[in-house]
CSV table of C-alpha atoms in Angstrom, one decimal:
chain,number,residue,atom,x,y,z
A,1,MET,CA,0.0,0.0,0.0
A,2,ALA,CA,2.8,2.5,0.9
A,3,LEU,CA,4.6,1.8,-2.4
A,4,GLY,CA,1.3,2.4,-4.3
A,5,LEU,CA,0.8,5.7,-2.5
A,6,GLN,CA,4.4,6.8,-3.3
A,7,ILE,CA,4.0,6.0,-7.0
A,8,ARG,CA,0.7,7.9,-7.2
A,9,LEU,CA,2.1,10.9,-5.3
A,10,GLY,CA,5.0,10.9,-7.8
A,11,GLN,CA,2.6,10.8,-10.7
A,12,LEU,CA,0.5,13.7,-9.3
A,13,ALA,CA,3.6,15.8,-8.5
A,14,HIS,CA,4.7,15.3,-12.2
A,15,GLU,CA,1.2,16.2,-13.4
A,16,LEU,CA,1.3,19.4,-11.3
A,17,ARG,CA,4.7,20.4,-12.8
A,18,ASP,CA,3.5,19.7,-16.3
A,19,VAL,CA,0.4,21.9,-15.8
A,20,GLN,CA,2.6,24.7,-14.4
A,21,ASP,CA,5.1,24.5,-17.2
A,22,ASP,CA,2.6,24.3,-20.1
A,23,PRO,CA,0.5,27.5,-20.5
A,24,GLY,CA,-1.4,25.9,-23.3
A,25,VAL,CA,-3.1,23.3,-21.1
A,26,TYR,CA,-6.9,23.5,-21.7
A,27,ALA,CA,-8.7,24.6,-18.5
A,28,ARG,CA,-5.3,25.0,-16.9
A,29,ALA,CA,-6.5,26.5,-13.5
A,30,HIS,CA,-9.2,23.9,-13.1
A,31,HIS,CA,-6.8,21.1,-14.0
A,32,TYR,CA,-4.2,22.3,-11.6
A,33,LEU,CA,-6.6,22.7,-8.7
A,34,ALA,CA,-8.0,19.3,-9.2
A,35,ALA,CA,-4.6,17.7,-9.3
A,36,GLN,CA,-3.5,19.7,-6.2
A,37,GLY,CA,-6.6,18.5,-4.3
A,38,ALA,CA,-5.9,14.8,-5.3
A,39,TYR,CA,-2.2,15.3,-4.3
A,40,ASP,CA,-3.1,16.8,-0.9
A,41,ALA,CA,-5.6,14.0,-0.2
A,42,LEU,CA,-3.0,11.3,-1.0
A,43,LEU,CA,-0.4,13.1,1.0
A,44,ARG,CA,-2.7,13.1,4.0
A,45,GLU,CA,-3.4,9.4,3.5
A,46,ALA,CA,0.3,8.7,3.3
A,47,CYS,CA,0.8,10.6,6.6
A,48,ARG,CA,-1.9,8.5,8.3
A,49,LEU,CA,-0.3,5.3,7.0
A,50,SER,CA,3.0,6.5,8.4
A,51,GLY,CA,1.5,7.3,11.8
A,52,LEU,CA,1.9,11.1,11.4
A,53,GLU,CA,-0.6,13.3,13.1
A,54,VAL,CA,-3.0,14.9,10.5
A,55,ASP,CA,-6.6,16.1,10.5
A,56,ALA,CA,-8.8,13.1,11.0
A,57,ASP,CA,-11.2,14.0,8.3
A,58,PRO,CA,-10.3,13.3,4.7
A,59,LEU,CA,-10.3,16.3,2.4
A,60,ALA,CA,-13.6,16.8,0.7
A,61,ALA,CA,-13.8,17.3,-3.1
A,62,GLY,CA,-12.6,20.7,-4.1
A,63,LEU,CA,-10.6,21.3,-0.9
A,64,ARG,CA,-6.9,21.5,-0.6
A,65,SER,CA,-4.4,21.8,2.2
A,66,ASP,CA,-2.7,25.1,2.9
A,67,GLU,CA,0.9,25.4,1.7
A,68,ASP,CA,2.4,25.3,5.2
A,69,GLU,CA,0.6,22.1,6.1
A,70,ARG,CA,1.4,20.5,2.7
A,71,LEU,CA,5.1,21.4,3.3
A,72,ARG,CA,5.0,20.0,6.8
A,73,GLU,CA,3.5,16.7,5.6
A,74,GLU,CA,6.0,16.4,2.8
A,75,LEU,CA,9.0,17.1,5.1
A,76,GLU,CA,7.7,14.6,7.7
A,77,LEU,CA,7.2,11.9,5.1
A,78,SER,CA,10.6,12.6,3.6
A,79,ALA,CA,12.2,12.3,7.0
A,80,ARG,CA,10.7,8.9,7.3
A,81,GLY,CA,12.2,7.7,4.1
A,82,TRP,CA,9.3,8.3,1.7
A,83,THR,CA,10.2,9.4,-1.8
A,84,TRP,CA,8.1,10.3,-4.8
């Protein structure tokens, strides 16, 4: 399960970079926000799986983590050996 989450986090991170780098993406802002929401939800799930303290409620559709929380979660997972 952890490996699957790492792979999917990597795919979503790549997708976010692609959308940022390509100004010609159709519905760019919508696509970016949807990918960011999916990334944040998976990041939160990875934190739970690793035993990190995160908000107990899953993110609802259309919601995203704030940048400080996202960075904290990424750093905590990285410190525990997660890569993506």
